[in-house]
Amino acid sequence: MISVDGLTVEMGGSALFADISFVINPKDRIALMGKNGAGKSTMLKILAGVREPSRGRVNVPTDCRVAYLPQHLLVEDGRTVFEETEQAFSHLHDMERRMAELNHQLETRTDYESEEYMAIIEEVSALGEKFYAIEEINYDKAIEQTLLGLGFKRSDFIRQTSEFSGGWRMRIELAKLLLRKPDVLLLDEPTNHLDIESIQWLEDFLVDNNQTVVVISHDRAFVDKITTRTLEIMGGKLYDYKVNYTEYQRLRAERREQQQRAWEEQQKFIAETTEFIERFKGTYSKTNQVQSRVRMLEKLELVEVDEIDTSAIRLKFPPAPRSGNYPVMMSDVAKSYDDKRIISGVNLTIERGDKIAFVGKNGEGKSTLVRCIMKELEHEGDLQIGHNVKIGYFAQNEASVIDENLTVFQTIDDVAEGDIRTKIKDLLGAFMFGGEASNKKVKVLSGGERTRLALLRLLLEPYNLLILDEPTNHLDMKTKEVLKYALQNFDGTLIVVSHDRDFLDGLVDKVYEFGGGKVVEHLEGIYEFMERKKLENLRELEK
């Protein structure tokens, strides 16, 4: 379907990746993986035709429709959500209008033998063949199902797109791409702005429609569910395996072990052969044997061992003072914005050592309750913070409080204490600030980089209650592993707002479900909660 031949991208005098070739086949569901900065988004832009490579080419058949969802996009204002989503079918409406116009000309013209008349017949025939090859669509129903699946309410359909945040606008654009049913779908971090229910809906949609897709995502559960092939960019090379990401990692580890053994055997052979040459190179009776071994070494094809990512180090929190038994206590807590009730009647007691996930659709009050705990918002009811509680709080806007004039290294060096000071460079590498990046001034960092830096700084301070609001949005899989390990071994209390199921699995032991203005406590892990909720939903369908 799409062939990539000898693709090279050079940036700043060095190659991001070099001489990469592969083919995207019909019905391939591909995970494009690699560390942040490896070139994944660049590759996707080249496939989408919005960026040119330094060398090489991408061959896309003329009748192949490619749709691309970048990480950052703004929907135009001036339409309702439904009207904007309806633009997905604009090409079909254009075809219908054109066919109607041409048919009208055929009915009214009388120059039946003219070249113009024959040209109209040919165009009508070609358009009709293309139009009627497309399966019949109930436009309104398809739009409704897609918007509901991506988390919109029916009452949102008539609201202006300008009323929605960037994350919700991205959902509108995603809905449009899915409805167009392109031949190839290119998705860059599609789950970043979705809640768990919407992610599950998207998974089912892509799998059920057997959609050809190339996706960049750091959501392991999502990637494993939808993909059957993995392309990983590492060290400028491309590794291609016909399995999902988790299975790919296992196969790559096996392959590297085999390569390592072969390399060690070859090094032993080279050492022994070199020793023989050195020992007998002046001995007349051994001349032929020496020359034979020299030629053997010259022709020897050296075994290469795949590069391995060693950035995943073990991060442990500094010791923190012990808090009281109940770090957070709520009684009849409620919060409204203007006339809209977000949460009400919240009665919860969080115990020391609890690890809790706040889950629910976007807009149901997860971040609102967090901000109430942080005393950033006034609220109704009683909300008390327990004895000796030291709160560490991370939200997407926390990056703005970092001193812009410090370097990345200085930012972490200022808060690191004890043994951790000897590991600052390793920590920075694990959070994707390795090498020269540690000397960058904060002021030149991107929003995502600042967010990662703010999160790392938070982890190095002695808190006994951590509240993390979407901490994994700008982290790659290796960095998420570092963070998850640290949080699993954190002996304080944890509240985390996240839609990343793989990250939450094995980390939290309670789930607080937000919905309909209520907060319901579930004493179980994330997958147990999700499986039971799925069963409940099925029972509701049977009623």
Coordinates of C-alpha atoms in Angstrom, one line a residue:
M1 CA 0.0 0.0 0.0
I2 CA 2.7 2.5 1.1
S3 CA 6.4 1.8 0.5
V4 CA 9.2 3.7 2.3
D5 CA 12.6 3.5 0.6
G6 CA 15.9 4.6 2.0
L7 CA 14.5 7.3 4.2
T8 CA 17.0 9.6 5.9
V9 CA 16.4 12.7 8.1
E10 CA 19.3 14.9 9.1
M11 CA 19.0 17.5 11.8
G12 CA 21.8 19.8 13.0
G13 CA 24.4 17.9 11.0
S14 CA 23.6 14.4 12.3
A15 CA 21.1 11.8 11.2
L16 CA 17.9 11.4 13.2
F17 CA 17.5 8.1 11.3
A18 CA 19.2 6.8 8.2
D19 CA 18.4 4.6 5.2
I20 CA 15.2 3.2 6.6
S21 CA 12.9 1.1 4.4
F22 CA 9.6 -0.7 5.1
V23 CA 6.2 -1.3 3.6
I24 CA 2.8 -0.6 5.1
N25 CA 0.4 -3.3 4.0
P26 CA -3.4 -3.3 3.9
K27 CA -4.9 -4.0 7.4
D28 CA -1.6 -3.5 9.1
R29 CA -2.0 -2.1 12.6
I30 CA 1.4 -0.7 13.4
A31 CA 2.9 0.8 16.6
L32 CA 5.6 3.3 15.8
M33 CA 7.8 3.2 19.0
G34 CA 11.0 4.8 20.3
K35 CA 12.3 7.1 22.9
N36 CA 11.2 10.8 22.8
G37 CA 13.4 12.5 20.2
A38 CA 14.0 9.3 18.3
G39 CA 12.1 10.6 15.3
K40 CA 8.7 9.0 15.6
S41 CA 6.6 12.2 15.0
T42 CA 9.0 13.2 12.2
M43 CA 8.4 9.8 10.5
L44 CA 4.6 10.2 10.8
K45 CA 4.7 13.7 9.3
I46 CA 6.8 12.3 6.3
L47 CA 4.2 9.5 5.8
A48 CA 1.5 12.1 6.0
G49 CA 3.2 14.2 3.3
V50 CA 3.5 17.3 5.5
R51 CA 7.3 17.0 5.8
E52 CA 10.1 16.1 3.4
P53 CA 12.9 13.7 4.2
S54 CA 16.6 14.6 3.6
R55 CA 16.9 11.6 1.4
G56 CA 14.7 8.7 0.3
R57 CA 11.1 8.6 -0.8
V58 CA 7.6 7.5 0.3
N59 CA 5.5 6.0 -2.5
V60 CA 1.7 6.4 -1.9
P61 CA -0.7 5.1 -4.6
T62 CA -2.8 7.9 -6.1
D63 CA -6.1 6.3 -4.9
C64 CA -4.8 5.7 -1.3
R65 CA -6.5 8.1 1.1
V66 CA -4.2 9.0 4.1
A67 CA -5.5 10.8 7.2
Y68 CA -3.3 12.3 9.8
L69 CA -4.0 13.3 13.5
P70 CA -1.0 15.4 14.8
Q71 CA -0.4 15.9 18.6
H72 CA -1.4 19.6 18.4
L73 CA -4.4 20.9 16.4
L74 CA -7.0 23.5 16.6
V75 CA -10.5 23.1 15.1
E76 CA -11.9 26.1 13.3
D77 CA -14.5 28.1 15.2
G78 CA -17.9 29.1 13.9
R79 CA -19.7 25.7 13.9
T80 CA -21.4 23.5 16.4
V81 CA -19.7 20.2 17.4
F82 CA -22.1 18.3 15.2
E83 CA -21.7 20.7 12.2
E84 CA -17.9 20.5 12.5
T85 CA -17.9 16.7 12.7
E86 CA -20.2 16.6 9.7
Q87 CA -17.3 18.1 7.7
A88 CA -15.9 14.5 7.6
F89 CA -18.4 13.9 4.8
S90 CA -17.8 17.1 2.9
H91 CA -16.0 15.2 0.1
L92 CA -19.1 13.0 -0.4
H93 CA -21.5 15.9 -0.3
D94 CA -19.2 17.6 -2.9
M95 CA -19.4 14.5 -5.1
E96 CA -23.2 14.4 -4.8
R97 CA -23.5 18.1 -5.7
R98 CA -21.2 17.6 -8.7
M99 CA -23.1 14.6 -10.0
A100 CA -26.4 16.5 -9.7
E101 CA -24.9 19.4 -11.6
L102 CA -23.6 17.2 -14.3
N103 CA -26.9 15.2 -14.6
H104 CA -28.8 18.5 -14.9
Q105 CA -26.4 19.5 -17.8
L106 CA -27.1 16.2 -19.6
E107 CA -30.8 16.7 -19.2
T108 CA -30.8 20.3 -20.6
R109 CA -28.1 20.1 -23.3
T110 CA -28.9 19.0 -26.8
D111 CA -25.4 18.8 -28.3
Y112 CA -25.4 15.0 -27.9
E113 CA -22.5 14.4 -30.3
S114 CA -20.2 17.1 -29.1
E115 CA -16.9 16.4 -27.2
E116 CA -18.1 18.4 -24.2
Y117 CA -21.2 16.2 -23.9
M118 CA -19.2 13.0 -24.1
A119 CA -16.7 14.5 -21.5
I120 CA -19.7 15.1 -19.1
I121 CA -20.9 11.5 -19.5
E122 CA -17.4 10.2 -18.8
E123 CA -17.1 12.4 -15.6
V124 CA -20.6 11.3 -14.4
S125 CA -19.6 7.7 -15.0
A126 CA -16.3 8.0 -13.1
L127 CA -17.9 9.9 -10.2
G128 CA -20.8 7.5 -9.9
E129 CA -18.4 4.5 -9.9
K130 CA -16.4 6.1 -7.1
F131 CA -19.5 7.3 -5.1
Y132 CA -21.5 4.1 -5.2
A133 CA -18.4 2.0 -4.3
I134 CA -18.6 3.7 -0.9
E135 CA -20.9 1.9 1.5
E136 CA -24.2 3.6 2.2
I137 CA -23.9 5.7 5.3
N138 CA -26.5 7.1 7.7
Y139 CA -24.5 10.3 8.3
D140 CA -26.4 11.5 11.4
K141 CA -26.3 8.1 13.1
A142 CA -22.6 7.6 12.4
I143 CA -21.7 11.1 13.7
E144 CA -23.8 10.5 16.8
Q145 CA -22.2 7.1 17.6
T146 CA -18.7 8.4 17.1
L147 CA -19.1 11.6 19.2
L148 CA -20.8 9.6 22.0
G149 CA -18.0 7.0 21.8
L150 CA -15.4 9.7 22.2
G151 CA -17.0 11.1 25.3
F152 CA -19.4 13.8 24.2
K153 CA -22.9 14.2 25.5
R154 CA -25.8 14.7 23.2
S155 CA -26.2 18.2 24.8
D156 CA -22.7 19.0 23.5
F157 CA -23.7 18.5 19.9
I158 CA -25.3 21.9 19.5
R159 CA -22.6 23.8 21.4
Q160 CA -20.1 25.9 19.6
T161 CA -16.6 24.3 19.1
S162 CA -15.1 27.5 20.6
E163 CA -16.6 26.6 24.0
F164 CA -14.3 23.5 24.2
S165 CA -10.7 23.1 25.4
G166 CA -7.9 22.0 23.1
G167 CA -8.3 18.4 24.3
W168 CA -12.0 18.2 23.4
R169 CA -11.3 19.9 20.0
M170 CA -8.8 17.2 19.3
R171 CA -11.6 14.6 19.9
I172 CA -13.7 16.4 17.3
E173 CA -10.9 16.1 14.8
L174 CA -10.3 12.5 15.7
A175 CA -14.1 11.8 15.1
K176 CA -13.8 13.4 11.7
L177 CA -10.9 11.3 10.7
L178 CA -12.6 8.1 11.9
L179 CA -15.8 8.9 10.0
R180 CA -13.9 9.5 6.7
K181 CA -12.7 5.9 6.8
P182 CA -9.4 6.6 5.1
D183 CA -7.2 3.8 3.7
V184 CA -4.4 4.6 6.2
L185 CA -4.9 6.4 9.5
L186 CA -1.8 8.1 11.1
L187 CA -2.3 8.9 14.8
D188 CA 0.1 10.8 17.0
E189 CA -0.7 10.3 20.7
P190 CA -4.4 9.9 20.2
T191 CA -5.1 8.8 23.8
N192 CA -3.5 11.9 25.5
H193 CA -6.9 13.7 25.7
L194 CA -9.2 10.7 26.2
D195 CA -10.6 9.1 29.3
I196 CA -10.5 5.4 29.9
E197 CA -14.0 4.7 28.5
S198 CA -13.2 6.7 25.3
I199 CA -9.9 4.9 24.9
Q200 CA -11.7 1.5 25.1
W201 CA -14.2 2.7 22.5
L202 CA -11.4 3.8 20.2
E203 CA -9.7 0.4 20.6
D204 CA -12.8 -1.4 19.7
F205 CA -13.5 0.9 16.7
L206 CA -10.0 0.4 15.2
V207 CA -10.0 -3.4 15.7
D208 CA -13.6 -4.0 14.6
N209 CA -13.1 -1.9 11.4
N210 CA -9.8 -3.7 10.6
Q211 CA -8.4 -0.2 10.1
T212 CA -4.9 0.2 8.6
V213 CA -3.3 2.4 11.2
V214 CA 0.1 3.6 12.2
V215 CA 0.0 4.9 15.8
I216 CA 2.4 6.6 18.2
S217 CA 1.4 6.1 21.8
H218 CA 3.0 5.7 25.2
D219 CA -0.1 3.9 26.4
R220 CA 1.1 0.3 26.5
A221 CA -2.4 -1.2 27.1
F222 CA -3.8 0.7 24.1
V223 CA -0.9 -0.2 21.8
D224 CA -1.0 -3.9 22.8
K225 CA -4.8 -4.0 22.2
I226 CA -4.9 -2.5 18.7
T227 CA -1.5 -3.3 17.1
T228 CA -0.2 -6.4 15.5
R229 CA 3.2 -5.1 14.2
T230 CA 5.9 -2.9 15.9
L231 CA 8.3 -0.6 14.2
E232 CA 10.8 0.8 16.7
I233 CA 13.3 3.6 15.9
M234 CA 16.4 3.2 18.0
G235 CA 19.8 4.6 17.4
G236 CA 18.8 5.8 13.9
K237 CA 17.8 2.3 12.9
L238 CA 14.4 0.7 12.4
Y239 CA 13.5 -2.7 14.0
D240 CA 10.4 -4.4 12.5
Y241 CA 8.5 -7.2 14.2
K242 CA 5.1 -8.7 13.3
V243 CA 3.9 -8.7 16.9
N244 CA 2.5 -6.2 19.4
Y245 CA 4.8 -4.1 21.6
T246 CA 5.0 -6.3 24.7
E247 CA 5.7 -9.5 22.6
Y248 CA 8.2 -7.4 20.5
Q249 CA 10.1 -6.5 23.7
R250 CA 10.4 -10.2 24.6
L251 CA 11.6 -11.2 21.1
R252 CA 14.1 -8.3 21.0
A253 CA 15.5 -9.3 24.4
E254 CA 15.9 -12.9 23.1
R255 CA 17.5 -11.7 19.9
R256 CA 20.0 -9.5 21.8
E257 CA 21.0 -12.3 24.1
Q258 CA 21.7 -14.5 21.0
Q259 CA 23.7 -11.6 19.4
Q260 CA 25.6 -11.1 22.7
R261 CA 26.6 -14.8 22.8
A262 CA 27.6 -14.7 19.2
W263 CA 29.6 -11.5 19.7
E264 CA 31.4 -13.0 22.8
E265 CA 32.3 -16.2 20.8
Q266 CA 33.5 -14.1 17.9
Q267 CA 35.6 -11.9 20.2
K268 CA 37.2 -15.0 21.7
F269 CA 37.9 -16.3 18.2
I270 CA 39.5 -13.0 17.2
A271 CA 41.6 -12.9 20.3
E272 CA 42.9 -16.4 19.8
T273 CA 43.5 -15.9 16.1
T274 CA 45.3 -12.6 16.7
E275 CA 47.5 -14.3 19.4
F276 CA 48.4 -17.1 16.9
I277 CA 49.4 -14.5 14.3
E278 CA 51.5 -12.5 16.7
R279 CA 53.2 -15.6 18.1
F280 CA 54.1 -17.2 14.7
K281 CA 54.4 -14.3 12.3
G282 CA 58.2 -14.6 12.1
T283 CA 58.2 -18.4 12.0
Y284 CA 58.9 -19.7 8.4
S285 CA 57.2 -23.1 8.9
K286 CA 54.0 -21.3 10.0
T287 CA 53.9 -18.6 7.2
N288 CA 51.0 -20.1 5.3
Q289 CA 48.9 -20.6 8.4
V290 CA 49.6 -17.0 9.6
Q291 CA 48.7 -15.6 6.2
S292 CA 45.5 -17.7 6.1
R293 CA 44.4 -16.4 9.5
V294 CA 45.2 -12.8 8.5
R295 CA 43.0 -13.1 5.5
M296 CA 40.3 -14.8 7.6
L297 CA 40.3 -11.8 10.0
E298 CA 40.2 -9.3 7.1
K299 CA 37.1 -11.1 5.6
L300 CA 35.4 -11.6 9.0
E301 CA 32.0 -10.0 9.2
L302 CA 31.7 -8.5 12.7
V303 CA 28.7 -9.5 14.8
E304 CA 26.6 -6.4 15.8
V305 CA 24.7 -6.3 19.0
D306 CA 21.5 -4.3 18.9
E307 CA 21.6 -1.1 21.0
I308 CA 19.8 -1.4 24.3
D309 CA 18.1 1.3 26.2
T310 CA 19.7 1.4 29.7
S311 CA 17.9 4.6 30.8
A312 CA 15.5 2.8 33.1
I313 CA 17.0 3.3 36.6
R314 CA 15.5 2.8 40.0
L315 CA 14.3 6.0 41.6
K316 CA 13.4 6.0 45.3
F317 CA 11.8 8.8 47.3
P318 CA 13.7 10.6 50.0
P319 CA 12.5 9.7 53.5
A320 CA 9.5 11.9 54.6
P321 CA 8.0 12.6 58.0
R322 CA 5.1 10.2 58.9
S323 CA 1.7 11.7 58.5
G324 CA -1.4 11.1 60.7
N325 CA -3.6 8.1 60.1
Y326 CA -6.0 10.0 57.9
P327 CA -4.3 12.5 55.5
V328 CA -7.6 13.6 53.9
M329 CA -11.1 13.6 55.3
M330 CA -14.2 14.8 53.4
S331 CA -17.8 15.3 54.6
D332 CA -20.6 16.4 52.2
V333 CA -18.1 18.2 50.0
A334 CA -19.7 19.8 46.9
K335 CA -18.6 22.2 44.2
S336 CA -20.5 24.1 41.5
Y337 CA -19.4 26.4 38.7
D338 CA -22.1 29.0 38.3
D339 CA -25.3 27.0 38.2
K340 CA -23.6 23.7 37.2
R341 CA -23.1 21.2 40.0
I342 CA -19.8 19.3 39.4
I343 CA -19.7 17.1 42.6
S344 CA -21.9 16.8 45.6
G345 CA -22.3 14.8 48.8
V346 CA -18.7 13.5 48.7
N347 CA -18.0 11.6 51.9
L348 CA -14.5 10.0 51.9
T349 CA -11.7 9.3 54.3
I350 CA -8.3 8.6 52.8
E351 CA -6.0 6.5 55.0
R352 CA -2.3 6.7 55.3
G353 CA -0.6 4.5 52.7
D354 CA -3.6 4.4 50.4
K355 CA -2.8 4.5 46.7
I356 CA -5.9 5.8 44.9
A357 CA -6.8 6.3 41.3
F358 CA -9.3 9.1 40.4
V359 CA -11.1 7.9 37.2
G360 CA -14.1 9.0 35.2
K361 CA -15.0 10.9 32.1
N362 CA -13.4 14.3 31.5
G363 CA -15.5 17.0 33.1
E364 CA -16.9 14.8 36.0
G365 CA -14.9 16.6 38.7
K366 CA -11.6 14.7 39.2
S367 CA -9.3 17.7 38.9
T368 CA -11.9 19.9 40.6
L369 CA -11.8 17.7 43.8
V370 CA -8.0 17.7 43.6
R371 CA -8.0 21.5 43.5
C372 CA -10.4 21.5 46.5
I373 CA -7.9 19.4 48.4
M374 CA -5.1 21.8 47.5
K375 CA -7.3 24.7 48.7
E376 CA -7.2 26.3 45.2
L377 CA -11.0 26.2 45.0
E378 CA -13.6 27.1 47.6
H379 CA -16.2 24.5 48.2
E380 CA -19.2 23.5 50.3
G381 CA -18.9 20.9 53.1
D382 CA -16.0 20.0 55.3
L383 CA -12.6 19.0 53.9
Q384 CA -9.8 18.5 56.4
I385 CA -6.1 17.7 55.8
G386 CA -4.7 15.4 58.5
H387 CA -1.9 15.8 61.0
N388 CA 1.7 16.5 59.7
V389 CA 0.7 16.0 56.1
K390 CA 3.2 17.3 53.5
I391 CA 1.6 17.5 50.1
G392 CA 3.5 17.3 46.8
Y393 CA 1.2 18.3 44.0
F394 CA 1.7 17.9 40.3
A395 CA -0.5 19.2 37.5
Q396 CA 0.1 20.1 33.9
N397 CA 0.5 23.8 34.8
E398 CA 3.0 23.2 37.6
A399 CA 5.8 23.6 35.1
S400 CA 5.2 27.4 35.1
V401 CA 6.6 27.7 38.7
I402 CA 10.1 26.5 37.7
D403 CA 12.8 29.3 37.6
E404 CA 13.4 29.9 33.9
N405 CA 16.9 31.1 34.4
L406 CA 18.2 27.9 35.9
T407 CA 19.5 25.0 33.8
V408 CA 17.9 21.6 33.9
F409 CA 20.7 20.2 36.0
Q410 CA 20.6 23.2 38.4
T411 CA 16.8 22.7 38.8
I412 CA 17.3 19.2 40.1
D413 CA 20.5 19.9 41.9
D414 CA 18.8 22.5 44.1
V415 CA 16.4 19.9 45.6
A416 CA 18.4 16.6 45.5
E417 CA 19.7 15.4 48.8
G418 CA 21.7 12.5 50.2
D419 CA 22.7 9.6 48.0
I420 CA 20.5 10.8 45.2
R421 CA 22.9 13.6 44.4
T422 CA 25.4 11.1 43.0
K423 CA 22.7 9.9 40.5
I424 CA 21.4 13.2 39.2
K425 CA 22.8 12.6 35.7
D426 CA 21.3 9.2 35.6
L427 CA 17.9 10.5 36.8
L428 CA 18.0 13.3 34.2
G429 CA 18.7 10.7 31.5
A430 CA 15.8 8.5 32.7
F431 CA 13.5 11.5 32.3
M432 CA 14.9 12.2 28.8
F433 CA 17.3 15.0 29.8
G434 CA 20.5 13.0 29.0
G435 CA 23.8 14.5 27.7
E436 CA 23.8 18.2 26.6
A437 CA 20.0 18.5 27.4
S438 CA 20.9 18.8 31.1
N439 CA 22.7 22.1 30.4
K440 CA 19.7 23.7 28.7
K441 CA 18.1 26.7 30.3
V442 CA 14.5 26.1 31.5
K443 CA 13.4 29.0 29.4
V444 CA 14.2 27.2 26.1
L445 CA 12.4 24.0 27.0
S446 CA 9.1 22.9 25.4
G447 CA 5.9 22.6 27.4
G448 CA 6.3 18.8 27.6
E449 CA 9.9 19.1 28.7
R450 CA 9.1 21.5 31.5
T451 CA 6.3 19.2 32.7
R452 CA 8.7 16.3 32.9
L453 CA 11.2 18.4 34.8
A454 CA 8.6 19.6 37.2
L455 CA 7.6 16.0 37.9
L456 CA 11.1 14.9 38.5
R457 CA 11.8 17.8 40.9
L458 CA 8.6 16.9 42.8
L459 CA 9.8 13.3 43.2
L460 CA 13.0 14.3 44.9
E461 CA 11.4 16.3 47.7
P462 CA 10.2 14.7 51.1
Y463 CA 6.4 14.6 50.8
N464 CA 4.1 12.1 52.5
L465 CA 1.0 12.8 50.3
L466 CA 1.5 12.9 46.5
I467 CA -1.3 14.2 44.3
L468 CA -0.5 13.7 40.6
D469 CA -2.9 15.0 37.9
E470 CA -2.2 13.2 34.6
P471 CA 1.5 12.7 35.3
T472 CA 2.2 10.4 32.3
N473 CA 1.0 12.6 29.5
H474 CA 4.6 13.7 28.3
L475 CA 6.4 10.5 29.4
D476 CA 7.7 7.7 27.2
M477 CA 7.3 4.1 28.3
K478 CA 10.8 3.8 29.9
T479 CA 10.2 7.0 31.9
K480 CA 6.8 5.8 33.0
E481 CA 8.4 2.6 34.3
V482 CA 10.9 4.7 36.3
L483 CA 8.0 6.7 37.8
K484 CA 5.8 3.7 38.4
Y485 CA 8.6 1.8 40.3
A486 CA 9.2 4.8 42.5
L487 CA 5.5 5.2 43.3
Q488 CA 5.1 1.5 44.0
N489 CA 7.8 1.8 46.6
F490 CA 6.6 5.2 48.0
D491 CA 5.6 4.6 51.6
G492 CA 3.3 7.6 51.8
T493 CA -0.2 8.2 50.4
L494 CA -0.9 8.6 46.7
I495 CA -3.7 10.1 44.7
V496 CA -3.3 9.9 41.0
V497 CA -5.6 11.2 38.2
S498 CA -4.8 9.1 35.1
H499 CA -6.4 7.4 32.1
D500 CA -3.3 5.2 31.6
R501 CA -4.5 1.7 32.6
D502 CA -1.1 0.0 32.3
F503 CA 0.4 2.7 34.6
L504 CA -2.3 2.3 37.2
D505 CA -2.2 -1.5 37.1
G506 CA -0.2 -2.8 40.1
L507 CA 0.1 0.7 41.4
V508 CA -3.3 1.6 43.0
D509 CA -5.4 -0.5 45.4
K510 CA -8.5 1.7 45.4
V511 CA -10.4 3.4 42.6
Y512 CA -12.6 6.5 43.1
E513 CA -15.1 6.7 40.3
F514 CA -16.4 10.1 39.3
G515 CA -19.7 10.4 37.5
G516 CA -23.1 12.1 37.7
G517 CA -21.8 14.4 40.4
K518 CA -21.0 11.5 42.8
V519 CA -17.7 9.9 43.8
V520 CA -17.9 6.1 44.5
E521 CA -15.1 4.2 46.3
H522 CA -14.1 0.8 44.9
L523 CA -11.7 -1.3 47.0
E524 CA -9.9 -3.0 44.0
G525 CA -7.3 -2.4 41.3
I526 CA -7.9 -0.8 38.0
Y527 CA -8.4 -3.9 35.9
E528 CA -10.7 -5.5 38.4
F529 CA -12.8 -2.3 38.5
M530 CA -12.9 -2.1 34.7
E531 CA -13.9 -5.7 34.2
R532 CA -16.7 -5.4 36.7
K533 CA -17.9 -2.1 35.2
K534 CA -18.0 -3.8 31.8
L535 CA -20.2 -6.6 33.2
E536 CA -22.5 -4.0 34.8
N537 CA -22.8 -2.2 31.5
L538 CA -23.7 -5.4 29.8
R539 CA -26.4 -6.2 32.4
E540 CA -27.8 -2.7 31.8
L541 CA -28.0 -3.4 28.1
E542 CA -29.9 -6.6 28.8
K543 CA -32.6 -4.8 30.9

